[in-house]
Short mmCIF file of C-alpha atoms in Angstrom, two decimals:
data_model
loop_
_atom_site.label_atom_id
_atom_site.label_comp_id
_atom_site.label_asym_id
_atom_site.label_seq_id
_atom_site.Cartn_x
_atom_site.Cartn_y
_atom_site.Cartn_z
CA UNK A 644 -15.03 -77.93 -20.69
CA UNK A 645 -17.88 -80.37 -20.21
CA UNK A 646 -16.32 -82.57 -22.92
CA UNK A 647 -13.11 -83.02 -20.93
CA UNK A 648 -12.75 -86.12 -18.75
CA UNK A 649 -10.94 -84.49 -15.84
CA UNK A 650 -10.50 -87.82 -14.05
CA UNK A 651 -8.44 -89.15 -16.96
CA UNK A 652 -6.60 -85.83 -17.29
CA UNK A 653 -5.38 -85.94 -13.67
CA UNK A 654 -4.66 -89.67 -13.82
CA UNK A 655 -2.17 -88.85 -16.58
CA UNK A 656 -1.00 -85.39 -15.48
CA UNK A 657 2.81 -85.44 -15.56
CA UNK A 658 3.46 -84.08 -12.06
CA UNK A 659 1.16 -86.64 -10.46
CA UNK A 660 2.60 -89.48 -12.53
CA UNK A 661 6.11 -88.43 -11.47
CA UNK A 662 5.11 -88.45 -7.80
CA UNK A 663 3.67 -91.94 -8.01
CA UNK A 664 6.84 -93.35 -9.56
CA UNK A 665 9.76 -91.19 -8.41
CA UNK A 666 10.97 -91.13 -4.79
CA UNK A 667 12.95 -87.92 -5.34
CA UNK A 668 9.83 -86.16 -6.65
CA UNK A 669 7.90 -87.42 -3.63
CA UNK A 670 10.47 -85.85 -1.30
CA UNK A 671 10.33 -82.54 -3.21
CA UNK A 672 6.53 -82.56 -3.12
CA UNK A 673 6.51 -83.13 0.64
CA UNK A 674 8.83 -80.14 1.19
CA UNK A 675 6.41 -77.94 -0.76
CA UNK A 676 3.48 -79.36 1.23
CA UNK A 677 5.27 -78.63 4.52
CA UNK A 678 5.53 -74.97 3.51
CA UNK A 679 1.84 -74.82 2.56
CA UNK A 680 0.78 -76.46 5.81
CA UNK A 681 2.79 -73.97 7.86
CA UNK A 682 1.18 -71.05 6.04
CA UNK A 683 -2.31 -72.53 6.33
CA UNK A 684 -1.73 -73.22 10.02
CA UNK A 685 -0.68 -69.62 10.63
CA UNK A 686 -4.08 -68.25 9.58
CA UNK A 687 -6.26 -70.75 11.47
CA UNK A 688 -7.33 -69.14 14.78
CA UNK A 689 -5.84 -70.88 17.82
CA UNK A 690 -9.16 -70.84 19.69
CA UNK A 691 -10.84 -73.08 17.10
CA UNK A 692 -10.51 -76.86 17.35
CA UNK A 693 -11.28 -79.25 14.50
CA UNK A 694 -11.61 -83.02 14.74
CA UNK A 695 -13.34 -83.70 11.41
CA UNK A 696 -11.46 -82.43 8.34
CA UNK A 697 -12.26 -82.82 4.65
CA UNK A 698 -9.87 -81.90 1.84
CA UNK A 699 -11.24 -81.47 -1.67
CA UNK A 700 -8.62 -82.23 -4.32
CA UNK A 701 -6.49 -84.16 -1.84
CA UNK A 702 -4.20 -85.75 -4.46
CA UNK A 703 -2.10 -88.23 -2.43
CA UNK A 704 -3.38 -87.19 1.01
CA UNK A 705 -0.06 -85.69 2.11
CA UNK A 706 -1.33 -82.19 2.85
CA UNK A 707 -4.55 -83.51 4.39
CA UNK A 708 -2.67 -85.62 6.91
CA UNK A 709 -0.02 -83.00 7.60
CA UNK A 710 -2.53 -80.30 8.48
CA UNK A 711 -4.67 -82.81 10.40
CA UNK A 712 -1.59 -83.73 12.46
CA UNK A 713 -0.95 -80.05 13.11
CA UNK A 714 -4.55 -79.54 14.27
CA UNK A 715 -4.71 -82.90 16.08
CA UNK A 716 -7.76 -83.90 14.04
CA UNK A 717 -8.84 -87.53 14.22
CA UNK A 718 -11.33 -87.86 11.34
CA UNK A 719 -9.64 -87.26 7.97
CA UNK A 720 -11.41 -87.48 4.64
CA UNK A 721 -9.99 -86.76 1.20
CA UNK A 722 -11.74 -86.33 -2.15
CA UNK A 723 -10.03 -86.44 -5.52
CA UNK A 724 -11.31 -86.89 -9.05
CA UNK A 725 -8.29 -89.01 -10.01
CA UNK A 726 -8.64 -92.71 -9.28
CA UNK A 727 -4.86 -93.14 -9.51
CA UNK A 728 -4.30 -90.41 -6.93
CA UNK A 729 -6.85 -91.99 -4.61
CA UNK A 730 -5.14 -95.40 -4.92
CA UNK A 731 -1.82 -93.84 -3.96
CA UNK A 732 -3.39 -91.93 -1.06
CA UNK A 733 -5.01 -95.11 0.26
CA UNK A 734 -1.66 -96.89 0.30
CA UNK A 735 0.11 -94.00 2.02
CA UNK A 736 -2.60 -93.35 4.62
CA UNK A 737 -4.71 -96.50 5.15
CA UNK A 738 -6.34 -95.04 8.26
CA UNK A 739 -8.07 -92.27 6.32
CA UNK A 740 -11.21 -92.26 4.21
CA UNK A 741 -10.69 -91.41 0.54
CA UNK A 742 -13.40 -90.85 -2.04
CA UNK A 743 -12.99 -90.81 -5.82
CA UNK A 744 -15.12 -88.14 -7.45
CA UNK A 745 -16.13 -84.51 -7.15
CA UNK A 746 -17.43 -82.72 -4.07
CA UNK A 747 -20.89 -82.87 -5.63
CA UNK A 748 -20.57 -86.66 -6.00
CA UNK A 749 -19.45 -86.99 -2.39
CA UNK A 750 -22.22 -84.81 -0.97
CA UNK A 751 -24.81 -86.73 -2.97
CA UNK A 752 -23.54 -90.20 -2.05
CA UNK A 753 -23.22 -89.36 1.65
CA UNK A 754 -26.56 -87.47 1.67
CA UNK A 755 -24.85 -84.72 3.67
CA UNK A 756 -27.41 -82.01 2.96
CA UNK A 757 -30.44 -84.26 3.50
CA UNK A 758 -28.99 -85.54 6.79
CA UNK A 759 -27.77 -82.05 7.76
CA UNK A 760 -24.24 -83.39 8.24
CA UNK A 761 -21.28 -81.03 8.07
CA UNK A 762 -17.52 -81.28 8.27
CA UNK A 763 -15.90 -79.01 10.85
CA UNK A 764 -13.26 -77.75 8.41
CA UNK A 765 -12.78 -78.03 4.65
CA UNK A 766 -9.32 -77.61 3.12
CA UNK A 767 -9.06 -76.19 -0.41
CA UNK A 768 -5.41 -76.10 -1.42
CA UNK A 769 -4.55 -75.49 -5.08
CA UNK A 770 -8.00 -76.65 -6.18
CA UNK A 771 -10.28 -73.66 -6.92
CA UNK A 772 -8.37 -72.78 -10.10
CA UNK A 773 -9.09 -76.31 -11.40
CA UNK A 774 -12.88 -76.15 -10.90
CA UNK A 775 -15.05 -75.41 -13.98
CA UNK A 776 -17.59 -73.33 -11.99
CA UNK A 777 -15.68 -71.89 -9.04
CA UNK A 778 -18.60 -69.88 -7.60
CA UNK A 779 -21.10 -72.76 -7.53
CA UNK A 780 -18.40 -75.02 -6.12
CA UNK A 781 -17.78 -72.64 -3.20
CA UNK A 782 -21.50 -72.29 -2.57
CA UNK A 783 -21.66 -76.08 -2.18
CA UNK A 784 -18.61 -76.01 0.11
CA UNK A 785 -20.48 -73.50 2.29
CA UNK A 786 -23.37 -75.93 2.69
CA UNK A 787 -21.20 -78.66 4.18
CA UNK A 788 -18.79 -76.71 6.41
CA UNK A 789 -18.86 -73.50 8.42
CA UNK A 790 -15.10 -73.04 8.17
CA UNK A 791 -12.81 -73.26 5.14
CA UNK A 792 -9.07 -72.78 4.80
CA UNK A 793 -7.78 -71.95 1.32
CA UNK A 794 -4.49 -71.86 -0.55
CA UNK A 795 -5.06 -70.16 -3.90
CA UNK A 796 -2.27 -69.30 -6.36
CA UNK A 797 -2.49 -65.68 -7.50
CA UNK A 798 -1.12 -66.07 -11.01
CA UNK A 799 -2.09 -62.79 -12.66
CA UNK A 800 1.54 -61.79 -13.15
CA UNK A 801 4.04 -60.77 -15.81
CA UNK A 802 5.43 -64.30 -16.06
CA UNK A 803 1.98 -65.73 -16.83
CA UNK A 804 0.86 -62.97 -19.20
CA UNK A 805 0.87 -65.30 -22.23
CA UNK A 806 -0.17 -68.49 -20.43
CA UNK A 807 -3.08 -70.22 -22.13
CA UNK A 808 -5.38 -70.91 -19.19
CA UNK A 809 -8.16 -73.41 -19.78
CA UNK A 810 -8.37 -76.99 -20.97
CA UNK A 811 -5.00 -76.78 -22.73
CA UNK A 812 -3.07 -75.68 -19.65
CA UNK A 813 -0.69 -78.55 -18.73
CA UNK A 814 -1.33 -78.05 -15.01
CA UNK A 815 -5.10 -77.98 -15.45
CA UNK A 816 -5.51 -74.36 -14.35
CA UNK A 817 -8.74 -73.18 -15.94
CA UNK A 818 -8.30 -69.54 -14.90
CA UNK A 819 -6.10 -67.22 -12.87
CA UNK A 820 -6.86 -64.72 -10.13
CA UNK A 821 -5.52 -61.63 -8.44
CA UNK A 822 -6.20 -60.86 -4.78
CA UNK A 823 -9.14 -58.54 -5.49
CA UNK A 824 -10.86 -61.16 -7.66
CA UNK A 825 -10.30 -63.86 -5.05
CA UNK A 826 -11.84 -61.76 -2.29
CA UNK A 827 -14.88 -60.99 -4.45
CA UNK A 828 -15.30 -64.69 -5.26
CA UNK A 829 -15.32 -65.65 -1.58
CA UNK A 830 -17.78 -62.87 -0.73
CA UNK A 831 -20.11 -63.79 -3.61
CA UNK A 832 -20.11 -67.40 -2.38
CA UNK A 833 -21.31 -66.27 1.04
CA UNK A 834 -18.12 -66.36 3.10
CA UNK A 835 -16.63 -63.89 5.54
CA UNK A 836 -12.87 -63.43 5.38
CA UNK A 837 -11.46 -64.02 8.87
CA UNK A 838 -7.71 -64.02 8.17
CA UNK A 839 -5.49 -63.88 5.11
CA UNK A 840 -1.88 -63.54 4.02
CA UNK A 841 0.22 -63.91 0.88
CA UNK A 842 3.49 -65.78 0.55
CA UNK A 843 5.66 -67.27 -2.17
CA UNK A 844 7.13 -70.77 -2.01
CA UNK A 845 10.68 -69.63 -2.78
CA UNK A 846 10.64 -67.72 0.53
CA UNK A 847 11.04 -71.13 2.18
CA UNK A 848 14.77 -72.05 2.36
CA UNK A 849 14.21 -75.77 1.79
CA UNK A 850 11.97 -75.27 -1.23
CA UNK A 851 14.35 -72.64 -2.59
CA UNK A 852 17.11 -75.28 -2.68
CA UNK A 853 14.89 -77.53 -4.82
CA UNK A 854 13.89 -74.64 -7.07
CA UNK A 855 17.52 -73.71 -7.70
CA UNK A 856 18.55 -77.32 -8.23
CA UNK A 857 15.88 -77.86 -10.90
CA UNK A 858 16.73 -74.51 -12.43
CA UNK A 859 20.38 -75.55 -12.72
CA UNK A 860 19.35 -78.81 -14.41
CA UNK A 861 17.36 -76.85 -16.99
CA UNK A 862 20.34 -74.57 -17.69
CA UNK A 863 22.79 -77.47 -18.04
CA UNK A 864 20.73 -78.99 -20.85
CA UNK A 865 20.89 -75.82 -22.98
CA UNK A 866 23.48 -74.77 -25.63
CA UNK A 867 26.37 -72.57 -24.42
CA UNK A 868 24.94 -69.17 -25.41
CA UNK A 869 21.60 -69.98 -23.83
CA UNK A 870 23.39 -71.21 -20.71
CA UNK A 871 25.09 -67.83 -20.40
CA UNK A 872 21.83 -65.96 -21.03
CA UNK A 873 19.76 -67.94 -18.54
CA UNK A 874 22.48 -67.90 -15.88
CA UNK A 875 22.45 -64.11 -16.06
CA UNK A 876 18.66 -64.00 -16.11
CA UNK A 877 18.34 -66.16 -12.99
CA UNK A 878 20.94 -64.04 -11.17
CA UNK A 879 18.75 -60.99 -11.81
CA UNK A 880 15.66 -62.99 -10.82
CA UNK A 881 17.17 -63.81 -7.43
CA UNK A 882 17.99 -60.14 -6.82
CA UNK A 883 14.41 -59.09 -7.61
CA UNK A 884 13.09 -61.60 -5.09
CA UNK A 885 15.44 -60.28 -2.42
CA UNK A 886 14.82 -56.58 -3.12
CA UNK A 887 11.00 -56.48 -3.03
CA UNK A 888 8.25 -58.99 -2.35
CA UNK A 889 5.80 -56.71 -4.17
CA UNK A 890 7.95 -56.64 -7.32
CA UNK A 891 8.50 -60.39 -7.08
CA UNK A 892 4.75 -61.03 -6.78
CA UNK A 893 3.99 -58.76 -9.75
CA UNK A 894 6.48 -60.67 -11.88
CA UNK A 895 6.02 -64.25 -10.68
CA UNK A 896 2.75 -64.34 -8.76
CA UNK A 897 2.25 -65.52 -5.20
CA UNK A 898 0.04 -67.74 -3.03
CA UNK A 899 -3.00 -66.47 -1.13
CA UNK A 900 -3.79 -68.18 2.17
CA UNK A 901 -7.27 -67.46 3.51
CA UNK A 902 -9.38 -68.58 6.46
CA UNK A 903 -13.12 -68.22 5.79
CA UNK A 904 -16.30 -68.53 7.83
CA UNK A 905 -19.76 -69.01 6.40
CA UNK A 906 -21.74 -65.78 6.71
#
């Protein structure tokens, strides 16, 4: 993994490229972000106030600014390894500070540990699964913030049973987790779990519309027999999701939203 230039990888990653150049993809992305922000907001205790927020892996800054608006936070900082993402974020949100690099780069350049400076809240949404050394990363996070809010995809599921996680994964997911593994990771890094919940994006009506629209596009492009097969398959898929969240999670995976405090 040390031979991979992750900055170049995420500069060229197809979903990010599509967002930078496609207004429709931008709108779809923002709907997904709105769902994530609602779920993250639900697990942040109401009695805690945060004015200084840092997001690691901020991409275009959309989630950072959405959750900062929800929390009424004034100081907003985003870190991303992709220079192209940071350029886009700077154009979208010129009033925020954006930094190109890793968390380690940021901490070193700002001398946070030497100056004993800390952010009030760190946001980690869809980022831990991209980090080469997840445990050491979280230990560093703990040094620069007492509180952390996390969105982690739990992808140990039937659908992903043959997925080749690692440097060849097109989304850049280096590994997958289940809930038990995620909890152990947070504990080993020195965090206390304050609140948590699981949810799946297709439970959101607006995102479900997008999911079904893109699904229909995929079916339309297939030969007739495959159209019939996949139409039937997706009908069954929808019924599974309605019947049982547990069955749906076992088949498709889910998202794990966690609020952590440094122990």
